[in-house]
Amino acid sequence: MVLNSGDAPTRETDSDPATMARGFNHLDPAVAETAYETLGTIRRGCPVARSGELDGFVLVTGYDEIREAAQAPDRFSAYVDGLGAAAVVTEMREAVAPMFETDDEHHHQWRRALMDFFTPAAAAAQEQYVRAICRETLQELIPRGAADLVSGYTQQVPPLVIGRVLGLSELERAWLSEHVRALYGAETVSEAQQIGRVYADFLLGQIRERRAYPGDDLLSRMVTAEVDGRITGEDELIKMTMLMVAAGHLTTADACATAILQLLDDPALRERVTGNAGPVEAFVEELVRYEPAVAATGRTATVDTQLGGMPLSPGDRLLLAWGSANRDERRFDDGEVFRLDRERSRTPHLGWGAGEHRCLGRHLARVELRVMLEELLRALPDFRLQPDATVRRTFGIIRGVAALPVRWSRR
Ligand code: HEM
């Protein structure tokens, strides 16, 4: 399943910003390694530009322009065909996912209905569980002395956490975890479709069970919520649940992998962050600014309008490159530099999005990332890259790292 680029070597790019934008395709494997150099050149030349790739879309790279689009649901809908976050569930393309792909009052009602499960207190209530599964996963790794930390660690913890929030039993969480890893790791469309069907059947079973016997969990709330005076249909709920799992799992797994890479690249940073709760929190927040895991999501223009001086018509698809906004020199000093002690400016970073669809799970993500990093640094204090390792970045809807082959002293 193609969510990201990242499987091919980089290529030379044309240095004219408009030409670069014209050929920009966030899903092209060649984009990954130099994504932010390319986006920086495009942004400085034309923060709103047209790409001719993927049947044509408008590439938005400037901070002000991205924020404006995200904060104007009366002009730009969160529903976008084939370009945005919903592309992670391609097998459910025909249904519209409530909340993720809806706007205005319908969207507000959904946010209100689910909010209880995403407050800072609800996130804090997951901390003990997150810590326990991190420890369990790391205990199994320690004696091995070497592993890929992406498949062996960062992709192991988040699916269990979102499974628990949804209300799955321990066995069901393990099933979910295994199947979502297989789904997003699938190498062919037919393999992804096959796993996608089994996964959709599993979710349908869960949805029907919650309809009959609702509990005090996120999935029960999704299944029983009355929005616009009606209970949501099964197809929409399946897509919504798939997106909820992807939002909770792919993002956090990739953010954690990027964080580990940042620590491997910068020993002084690693020393400051190790064993110190304050800096881990600051580290996570700067990481989400500098390398947001949600790299780019979409919007669709619904009226004749303009953005950054570009005239737009209803149906024009936009790609909002959140990470590019966070490096915009018009808003951030040294935006291209990772700074642990970066002062919180009056300009909030857009790594969690902006406007009405701003990340609902950000408190949970912060807890997960902090605990995953704390436990990793405690359990494998001297982990280092394998001498012959080549680390490949990914870029696309989600930004991450393909694999992190590391080793450590066995205990
Ligand atoms: C580092 C981790 C994460 C990052 C960087 C991140 C980022 C984002 C961004 C940028 C958006 C807005 C997308 C848009 O407007 O098009 C978003 C939406 C969302 N995120 Fe996250 N996210 C993360 C983790 C999580 C987690 C753990 C959950 C838990 C389920 C979650 C749940 C959601 C939901 C439900 C939405 C849609 C909200 C809506 O449509 O109103 N996210 N996220």
Short mmCIF file of C-alpha atoms and ligand atoms in Angstrom, two decimals:
data_model
loop_
_atom_site.label_atom_id
_atom_site.label_comp_id
_atom_site.label_asym_id
_atom_site.label_seq_id
_atom_site.Cartn_x
_atom_site.Cartn_y
_atom_site.Cartn_z
CA MET A 1 0.00 0.00 0.00
CA VAL A 2 1.58 3.28 -1.08
CA LEU A 3 1.30 5.78 1.76
CA ASN A 4 4.72 7.19 1.47
CA SER A 5 7.58 7.67 -0.85
CA GLY A 6 10.95 6.38 0.21
CA ASP A 7 12.02 3.33 -1.71
CA ALA A 8 14.27 4.79 -4.38
CA PRO A 9 17.38 6.94 -4.55
CA THR A 10 17.06 10.71 -4.83
CA ARG A 11 17.23 12.48 -8.18
CA GLU A 12 18.38 15.87 -9.35
CA THR A 13 15.57 18.41 -9.30
CA ASP A 14 15.10 21.49 -11.41
CA SER A 15 15.85 24.60 -9.35
CA ASP A 16 13.03 26.79 -10.71
CA PRO A 17 10.34 26.72 -7.96
CA ALA A 18 7.30 26.72 -10.27
CA THR A 19 8.78 23.93 -12.41
CA MET A 20 9.69 21.97 -9.30
CA ALA A 21 6.13 22.38 -8.01
CA ARG A 22 4.72 21.32 -11.37
CA GLY A 23 6.50 17.96 -11.09
CA PHE A 24 6.03 17.49 -7.34
CA ASN A 25 4.36 14.27 -6.25
CA HIS A 26 4.53 13.58 -2.52
CA LEU A 27 4.08 9.85 -3.21
CA ASP A 28 7.05 9.61 -5.57
CA PRO A 29 9.83 7.62 -3.87
CA ALA A 30 12.41 10.07 -5.20
CA VAL A 31 10.99 12.86 -3.02
CA ALA A 32 11.74 11.41 0.42
CA GLU A 33 15.40 12.14 1.14
CA THR A 34 15.32 15.77 0.02
CA ALA A 35 11.67 16.53 0.72
CA TYR A 36 12.28 19.63 2.83
CA GLU A 37 14.98 21.08 0.56
CA THR A 38 12.58 20.73 -2.38
CA LEU A 39 9.59 22.09 -0.48
CA GLY A 40 11.72 24.96 0.88
CA THR A 41 12.70 26.06 -2.64
CA ILE A 42 9.11 25.81 -3.81
CA ARG A 43 7.82 27.69 -0.75
CA ARG A 44 10.27 30.58 -1.11
CA GLY A 45 9.33 30.97 -4.79
CA CYS A 46 5.62 30.16 -4.84
CA PRO A 47 3.93 29.15 -1.56
CA VAL A 48 0.81 28.19 -3.52
CA ALA A 49 1.59 26.42 -6.80
CA ARG A 50 0.08 23.96 -9.21
CA SER A 51 1.40 20.43 -9.54
CA GLY A 52 0.59 18.50 -12.71
CA GLU A 53 1.04 15.15 -10.93
CA LEU A 54 -1.73 12.84 -9.63
CA ASP A 55 -4.27 14.38 -12.04
CA GLY A 56 -3.36 17.87 -10.89
CA PHE A 57 -3.48 19.49 -7.47
CA VAL A 58 -2.55 22.72 -5.74
CA LEU A 59 0.56 22.38 -3.59
CA VAL A 60 0.43 24.69 -0.55
CA THR A 61 3.76 25.08 1.27
CA GLY A 62 3.61 28.49 3.04
CA TYR A 63 2.63 28.78 6.71
CA ASP A 64 0.05 31.55 6.28
CA GLU A 65 -1.54 29.93 3.26
CA ILE A 66 -1.79 26.47 4.89
CA ARG A 67 -3.27 27.95 8.04
CA GLU A 68 -5.76 30.01 6.06
CA ALA A 69 -6.95 26.95 4.10
CA ALA A 70 -7.22 24.81 7.26
CA GLN A 71 -9.20 27.51 9.06
CA ALA A 72 -11.73 28.16 6.29
CA PRO A 73 -14.14 25.19 6.15
CA ASP A 74 -16.62 27.46 4.34
CA ARG A 75 -14.19 27.51 1.36
CA PHE A 76 -12.20 24.30 1.74
CA SER A 77 -13.72 20.93 2.62
CA ALA A 78 -11.81 18.21 4.46
CA TYR A 79 -13.19 15.74 1.92
CA VAL A 80 -10.65 15.21 -0.84
CA ASP A 81 -10.60 12.51 -3.46
CA GLY A 82 -7.44 10.42 -3.49
CA LEU A 83 -5.03 12.95 -2.06
CA GLY A 84 -5.47 13.28 1.70
CA ALA A 85 -5.32 11.10 4.79
CA ALA A 86 -8.25 8.95 3.66
CA ALA A 87 -5.94 7.53 0.98
CA VAL A 88 -4.67 5.24 3.76
CA VAL A 89 -7.94 3.33 3.46
CA THR A 90 -8.22 3.08 -0.32
CA GLU A 91 -10.35 -0.04 -0.15
CA MET A 92 -13.15 2.05 1.42
CA ARG A 93 -13.05 4.94 -1.02
CA GLU A 94 -16.77 5.18 -1.75
CA ALA A 95 -17.87 5.86 1.88
CA VAL A 96 -17.35 9.31 3.46
CA ALA A 97 -15.69 8.98 6.87
CA PRO A 98 -17.62 10.92 9.50
CA MET A 99 -15.54 13.63 11.24
CA PHE A 100 -12.31 13.07 9.24
CA GLU A 101 -13.89 13.99 5.93
CA THR A 102 -16.82 16.16 7.01
CA ASP A 103 -17.18 19.84 7.78
CA ASP A 104 -19.10 22.44 9.77
CA GLU A 105 -21.89 21.44 12.17
CA HIS A 106 -21.74 17.73 11.30
CA HIS A 107 -18.03 17.72 12.07
CA HIS A 108 -18.52 19.70 15.33
CA GLN A 109 -21.09 17.23 16.56
CA TRP A 110 -18.68 14.37 16.00
CA ARG A 111 -15.79 16.13 17.77
CA ARG A 112 -18.06 16.82 20.74
CA ALA A 113 -19.28 13.21 20.80
CA LEU A 114 -15.73 11.79 20.95
CA MET A 115 -13.96 14.44 22.99
CA ASP A 116 -14.16 12.54 26.33
CA PHE A 117 -11.72 9.96 24.97
CA PHE A 118 -9.10 12.52 23.93
CA THR A 119 -8.78 14.94 26.85
CA PRO A 120 -5.40 15.39 28.59
CA ALA A 121 -6.82 13.36 31.51
CA ALA A 122 -7.90 10.51 29.20
CA ALA A 123 -4.42 10.50 27.65
CA ALA A 124 -2.76 10.47 31.08
CA ALA A 125 -4.94 7.49 32.04
CA GLN A 126 -3.24 5.46 29.26
CA GLU A 127 0.30 6.16 30.49
CA GLN A 128 0.64 3.11 32.73
CA TYR A 129 -0.56 0.78 29.97
CA VAL A 130 1.75 2.38 27.40
CA ARG A 131 4.70 1.96 29.77
CA ALA A 132 3.84 -1.67 30.46
CA ILE A 133 3.72 -2.64 26.78
CA CYS A 134 6.90 -0.69 26.01
CA ARG A 135 8.68 -2.60 28.79
CA GLU A 136 7.30 -5.93 27.64
CA THR A 137 8.37 -5.30 24.02
CA LEU A 138 11.83 -4.12 25.06
CA GLN A 139 12.34 -7.04 27.47
CA GLU A 140 12.02 -9.35 24.48
CA LEU A 141 14.48 -7.32 22.44
CA ILE A 142 17.23 -6.84 25.05
CA PRO A 143 18.81 -10.34 24.83
CA ARG A 144 18.91 -10.20 21.02
CA GLY A 145 21.53 -7.44 20.89
CA ALA A 146 20.29 -6.17 17.52
CA ALA A 147 16.98 -5.40 15.81
CA ASP A 148 15.14 -3.10 13.47
CA LEU A 149 13.57 -0.65 15.90
CA VAL A 150 10.82 0.27 13.43
CA SER A 151 9.28 -3.20 13.03
CA GLY A 152 10.55 -4.35 16.44
CA TYR A 153 9.46 -1.41 18.57
CA THR A 154 7.93 1.76 17.11
CA GLN A 155 5.29 -0.17 15.13
CA GLN A 156 4.53 -2.53 18.02
CA VAL A 157 3.23 -0.18 20.70
CA PRO A 158 0.79 2.33 19.04
CA PRO A 159 -1.67 -0.20 17.53
CA LEU A 160 -2.12 -1.79 20.96
CA VAL A 161 -2.80 1.62 22.50
CA ILE A 162 -5.40 2.72 19.96
CA GLY A 163 -6.91 -0.78 20.17
CA ARG A 164 -7.32 -0.31 23.91
CA VAL A 165 -8.89 3.15 23.51
CA LEU A 166 -11.34 1.64 21.02
CA GLY A 167 -12.26 -0.95 23.65
CA LEU A 168 -10.74 -4.12 22.16
CA SER A 169 -9.81 -7.04 24.40
CA GLU A 170 -6.15 -7.98 24.78
CA LEU A 171 -6.44 -10.76 22.17
CA GLU A 172 -8.26 -8.51 19.74
CA ARG A 173 -5.59 -5.80 20.16
CA ALA A 174 -2.90 -8.34 19.27
CA TRP A 175 -4.92 -9.33 16.18
CA LEU A 176 -5.37 -5.70 15.17
CA SER A 177 -1.70 -4.94 15.69
CA GLU A 178 -0.57 -7.83 13.51
CA HIS A 179 -3.05 -7.08 10.73
CA VAL A 180 -2.46 -3.33 10.47
CA ARG A 181 1.28 -3.94 10.26
CA ALA A 182 0.66 -6.47 7.49
CA LEU A 183 -1.77 -4.13 5.72
CA TYR A 184 0.50 -1.11 5.66
CA GLY A 185 3.54 -3.25 4.92
CA ALA A 186 1.83 -4.98 1.97
CA GLU A 187 3.91 -4.86 -1.17
CA THR A 188 1.21 -5.44 -3.77
CA VAL A 189 -2.26 -4.01 -4.22
CA SER A 190 -3.83 -7.46 -4.20
CA GLU A 191 -2.09 -8.37 -0.94
CA ALA A 192 -3.33 -5.10 0.64
CA GLN A 193 -6.85 -5.72 -0.67
CA GLN A 194 -6.89 -9.23 0.74
CA ILE A 195 -5.77 -8.11 4.20
CA GLY A 196 -8.06 -5.06 3.93
CA ARG A 197 -11.09 -7.31 3.47
CA VAL A 198 -10.27 -9.46 6.51
CA TYR A 199 -9.63 -6.29 8.53
CA ALA A 200 -12.93 -4.72 7.41
CA ASP A 201 -14.80 -7.91 8.41
CA PHE A 202 -13.14 -7.83 11.81
CA LEU A 203 -14.19 -4.21 12.33
CA LEU A 204 -17.72 -4.95 11.15
CA GLY A 205 -17.96 -7.69 13.78
CA GLN A 206 -16.77 -5.24 16.43
CA ILE A 207 -19.23 -2.58 15.28
CA ARG A 208 -22.16 -5.00 15.39
CA GLU A 209 -21.16 -6.24 18.82
CA ARG A 210 -21.04 -2.65 20.13
CA ARG A 211 -24.45 -1.93 18.62
CA ALA A 212 -25.86 -4.85 20.61
CA TYR A 213 -23.83 -4.34 23.80
CA PRO A 214 -22.30 -0.85 23.97
CA GLY A 215 -19.55 -0.33 26.53
CA ASP A 216 -17.67 2.70 27.83
CA ASP A 217 -15.15 2.92 25.02
CA LEU A 218 -14.41 4.95 21.89
CA LEU A 219 -15.85 2.44 19.41
CA SER A 220 -19.10 2.13 21.36
CA ARG A 221 -19.35 5.93 21.33
CA MET A 222 -18.76 6.02 17.56
CA VAL A 223 -21.37 3.32 16.99
CA THR A 224 -24.06 4.85 19.20
CA ALA A 225 -23.48 8.60 18.62
CA GLU A 226 -26.47 10.38 17.09
CA VAL A 227 -25.23 13.01 14.68
CA ASP A 228 -27.71 15.03 12.63
CA GLY A 229 -30.37 12.97 14.37
CA ARG A 230 -29.20 9.61 13.05
CA ILE A 231 -26.96 6.69 13.95
CA THR A 232 -24.13 6.20 11.46
CA GLY A 233 -24.25 3.39 8.86
CA GLU A 234 -21.86 0.43 8.87
CA ASP A 235 -19.77 1.38 5.81
CA GLU A 236 -19.10 4.86 7.13
CA LEU A 237 -18.24 3.42 10.54
CA ILE A 238 -15.81 0.91 9.08
CA LYS A 239 -13.99 3.67 7.18
CA MET A 240 -14.03 5.95 10.21
CA THR A 241 -12.63 3.18 12.43
CA MET A 242 -9.90 2.35 9.91
CA LEU A 243 -8.95 6.01 9.79
CA MET A 244 -9.01 6.22 13.59
CA VAL A 245 -6.64 3.25 13.85
CA ALA A 246 -4.37 4.74 11.14
CA ALA A 247 -4.44 8.18 12.83
CA GLY A 248 -3.47 6.63 16.14
CA HIS A 249 -0.97 4.10 14.88
CA LEU A 250 0.90 5.16 11.71
CA THR A 251 1.53 8.67 13.00
CA THR A 252 2.92 7.75 16.37
CA ALA A 253 4.98 4.85 15.05
CA ASP A 254 6.61 7.06 12.42
CA ALA A 255 7.07 10.01 14.78
CA CYS A 256 8.86 7.73 17.23
CA ALA A 257 11.10 6.32 14.46
CA THR A 258 11.99 9.86 13.35
CA ALA A 259 12.72 10.80 16.97
CA ILE A 260 15.09 7.84 17.34
CA LEU A 261 16.88 8.81 14.13
CA GLN A 262 17.25 12.36 15.41
CA LEU A 263 18.85 11.00 18.61
CA LEU A 264 21.19 8.75 16.63
CA ASP A 265 22.27 11.72 14.52
CA ASP A 266 22.90 14.05 17.45
CA PRO A 267 24.75 12.57 20.48
CA ALA A 268 24.63 15.85 22.45
CA LEU A 269 20.85 15.97 22.07
CA ARG A 270 20.64 12.32 23.14
CA GLU A 271 22.64 13.04 26.27
CA ARG A 272 20.36 15.94 27.21
CA VAL A 273 17.19 13.96 26.63
CA THR A 274 18.23 10.73 28.40
CA GLY A 275 16.67 10.21 31.82
CA ASN A 276 15.09 13.64 32.03
CA ALA A 277 11.32 14.05 31.69
CA GLY A 278 11.33 17.81 30.93
CA PRO A 279 13.55 17.66 27.85
CA VAL A 280 11.74 14.59 26.51
CA GLU A 281 8.53 16.63 26.34
CA ALA A 282 10.31 19.57 24.69
CA PHE A 283 12.04 17.12 22.36
CA VAL A 284 8.71 15.60 21.25
CA GLU A 285 7.16 19.01 20.57
CA GLU A 286 10.13 20.28 18.57
CA LEU A 287 10.17 17.01 16.66
CA VAL A 288 6.51 17.45 15.70
CA ARG A 289 7.38 20.93 14.43
CA TYR A 290 10.53 19.93 12.59
CA GLU A 291 9.45 16.57 11.14
CA PRO A 292 5.68 16.16 11.59
CA ALA A 293 4.58 12.58 11.04
CA VAL A 294 1.49 13.83 9.20
CA ALA A 295 3.46 15.34 6.35
CA ALA A 296 0.70 16.34 3.98
CA THR A 297 -3.09 16.08 3.91
CA GLY A 298 -5.68 17.46 1.54
CA ARG A 299 -8.63 19.81 1.14
CA THR A 300 -11.05 20.52 -1.72
CA ALA A 301 -12.13 24.03 -2.72
CA THR A 302 -15.93 24.25 -2.54
CA VAL A 303 -16.42 27.81 -3.90
CA ASP A 304 -14.70 30.21 -6.29
CA THR A 305 -11.99 31.66 -4.12
CA GLN A 306 -8.28 32.43 -3.98
CA LEU A 307 -5.36 31.42 -1.81
CA GLY A 308 -2.06 33.29 -1.73
CA GLY A 309 -3.19 35.15 -4.85
CA MET A 310 -4.01 32.00 -6.83
CA PRO A 311 -7.59 31.83 -8.15
CA LEU A 312 -9.27 28.53 -7.28
CA SER A 313 -12.48 26.88 -8.50
CA PRO A 314 -14.82 24.42 -6.79
CA GLY A 315 -13.31 20.94 -7.05
CA ASP A 316 -9.67 22.10 -7.00
CA ARG A 317 -7.74 19.72 -4.74
CA LEU A 318 -5.17 21.14 -2.34
CA LEU A 319 -2.27 19.41 -0.62
CA LEU A 320 -1.29 21.08 2.65
CA ALA A 321 2.37 20.33 3.42
CA TRP A 322 2.30 20.81 7.19
CA GLY A 323 6.04 20.27 7.70
CA SER A 324 6.91 22.91 5.13
CA ALA A 325 4.73 25.45 7.01
CA ASN A 326 6.76 24.73 10.14
CA ARG A 327 9.99 25.76 8.44
CA ASP A 328 8.61 28.89 6.75
CA GLU A 329 11.24 31.62 7.16
CA ARG A 330 8.48 34.25 7.24
CA ARG A 331 7.30 32.74 10.55
CA PHE A 332 10.17 30.82 12.18
CA ASP A 333 13.78 31.86 12.82
CA ASP A 334 16.08 29.03 11.73
CA GLY A 335 13.06 26.89 10.92
CA GLU A 336 15.33 24.39 9.17
CA VAL A 337 17.25 23.78 12.42
CA PHE A 338 16.17 21.34 15.17
CA ARG A 339 16.41 23.27 18.46
CA LEU A 340 15.52 21.59 21.74
CA ASP A 341 15.36 24.95 23.51
CA ARG A 342 13.29 26.67 20.82
CA GLU A 343 11.14 29.28 22.50
CA ARG A 344 7.42 28.91 22.07
CA SER A 345 6.71 31.85 19.82
CA ARG A 346 3.38 33.46 19.17
CA THR A 347 3.37 31.41 15.97
CA PRO A 348 2.14 27.93 16.86
CA HIS A 349 3.66 25.18 14.74
CA LEU A 350 1.25 23.26 12.50
CA GLY A 351 2.56 19.75 13.16
CA TRP A 352 -0.77 18.88 14.80
CA GLY A 353 -2.69 20.63 12.02
CA ALA A 354 -4.81 23.77 12.41
CA GLY A 355 -8.45 24.79 12.50
CA GLU A 356 -11.34 22.48 13.18
CA HIS A 357 -9.59 19.24 12.21
CA ARG A 358 -6.58 19.91 14.44
CA CYS A 359 -5.33 16.59 15.78
CA LEU A 360 -7.82 15.16 18.23
CA GLY A 361 -5.26 12.64 19.51
CA ARG A 362 -2.40 15.02 20.25
CA HIS A 363 -2.49 14.59 24.04
CA LEU A 364 -2.43 10.83 23.62
CA ALA A 365 0.36 11.06 21.02
CA ARG A 366 2.47 13.19 23.38
CA VAL A 367 2.10 10.66 26.19
CA GLU A 368 2.89 7.72 23.89
CA LEU A 369 5.95 9.35 22.36
CA ARG A 370 7.36 10.50 25.68
CA VAL A 371 6.93 7.10 27.31
CA MET A 372 8.18 5.14 24.27
CA LEU A 373 11.34 7.25 24.18
CA GLU A 374 11.90 7.19 27.95
CA GLU A 375 11.61 3.40 28.06
CA LEU A 376 13.79 2.87 25.00
CA LEU A 377 16.58 5.06 26.35
CA ARG A 378 16.40 3.27 29.70
CA ALA A 379 16.31 -0.28 28.30
CA LEU A 380 18.88 0.06 25.50
CA PRO A 381 21.12 2.92 26.67
CA ASP A 382 23.85 2.29 24.11
CA PHE A 383 21.84 1.48 20.98
CA ARG A 384 23.62 2.56 17.82
CA LEU A 385 23.15 2.07 14.09
CA GLN A 386 24.59 -1.10 12.57
CA PRO A 387 27.87 -0.12 10.88
CA ASP A 388 26.64 -1.02 7.39
CA ALA A 389 23.12 0.38 7.82
CA THR A 390 21.57 2.73 5.27
CA VAL A 391 18.62 4.60 6.69
CA ARG A 392 15.89 5.49 4.20
CA ARG A 393 13.42 8.26 4.99
CA THR A 394 9.81 8.10 3.82
CA PHE A 395 7.61 11.00 2.82
CA GLY A 396 4.03 11.17 1.63
CA ILE A 397 0.91 11.38 3.73
CA ILE A 398 3.06 10.17 6.59
CA ARG A 399 6.75 11.01 7.15
CA GLY A 400 8.91 8.39 8.80
CA VAL A 401 11.83 6.01 8.50
CA ALA A 402 11.68 2.71 6.58
CA ALA A 403 13.88 0.77 9.04
CA LEU A 404 16.29 1.43 11.91
CA PRO A 405 18.74 -1.47 12.12
CA VAL A 406 20.55 -0.94 15.43
CA ARG A 407 22.57 -2.95 17.91
CA TRP A 408 23.33 -2.65 21.62
CA SER A 409 25.24 -4.41 24.38
CA ARG A 410 23.47 -7.59 25.40
CA ARG A 411 22.60 -7.96 29.09
C1 HEM B 1 2.88 12.38 16.30
C2 HEM B 1 1.68 11.91 16.15
C3 HEM B 1 0.56 12.64 15.43
C4 HEM B 1 0.62 13.69 14.56
C5 HEM B 1 1.86 14.44 14.05
C6 HEM B 1 -0.73 13.99 14.17
C7 HEM B 1 -1.10 15.00 13.31
C8 HEM B 1 -2.37 15.26 12.88
C9 HEM B 1 -2.74 16.26 11.92
C10 HEM B 1 -1.77 17.20 11.20
C11 HEM B 1 -4.08 16.22 11.77
C12 HEM B 1 -4.93 17.14 10.90
C13 HEM B 1 -5.10 16.59 9.50
C14 HEM B 1 -5.89 17.54 8.63
O1 HEM B 1 -6.41 18.57 9.09
O2 HEM B 1 -6.00 17.23 7.45
C15 HEM B 1 -4.58 15.18 12.63
C16 HEM B 1 -5.90 14.83 12.76
C17 HEM B 1 -6.34 13.83 13.58
N1 HEM B 1 -5.60 13.08 14.46
FE1 HEM B 1 -3.61 13.17 14.72
N2 HEM B 1 -1.58 13.13 14.81
C18 HEM B 1 -0.83 12.30 15.61
C19 HEM B 1 -1.30 11.30 16.43
C20 HEM B 1 -2.61 11.00 16.64
C21 HEM B 1 -3.09 9.97 17.54
C22 HEM B 1 -2.25 9.11 18.48
C23 HEM B 1 -4.43 9.94 17.41
C24 HEM B 1 -5.34 9.03 18.17
C25 HEM B 1 -6.37 8.43 17.63
C26 HEM B 1 -4.81 10.95 16.43
C27 HEM B 1 -6.10 11.24 16.04
C28 HEM B 1 -6.44 12.20 15.10
C29 HEM B 1 -7.79 12.41 14.64
C30 HEM B 1 -9.04 11.65 15.12
C31 HEM B 1 -7.74 13.43 13.69
C32 HEM B 1 -8.90 13.99 12.85
C33 HEM B 1 -9.55 15.12 13.60
C34 HEM B 1 -10.67 15.74 12.78
O3 HEM B 1 -10.84 15.43 11.60
O4 HEM B 1 -11.38 16.57 13.36
N3 HEM B 1 -3.67 11.57 16.00
N4 HEM B 1 -3.52 14.60 13.29
#
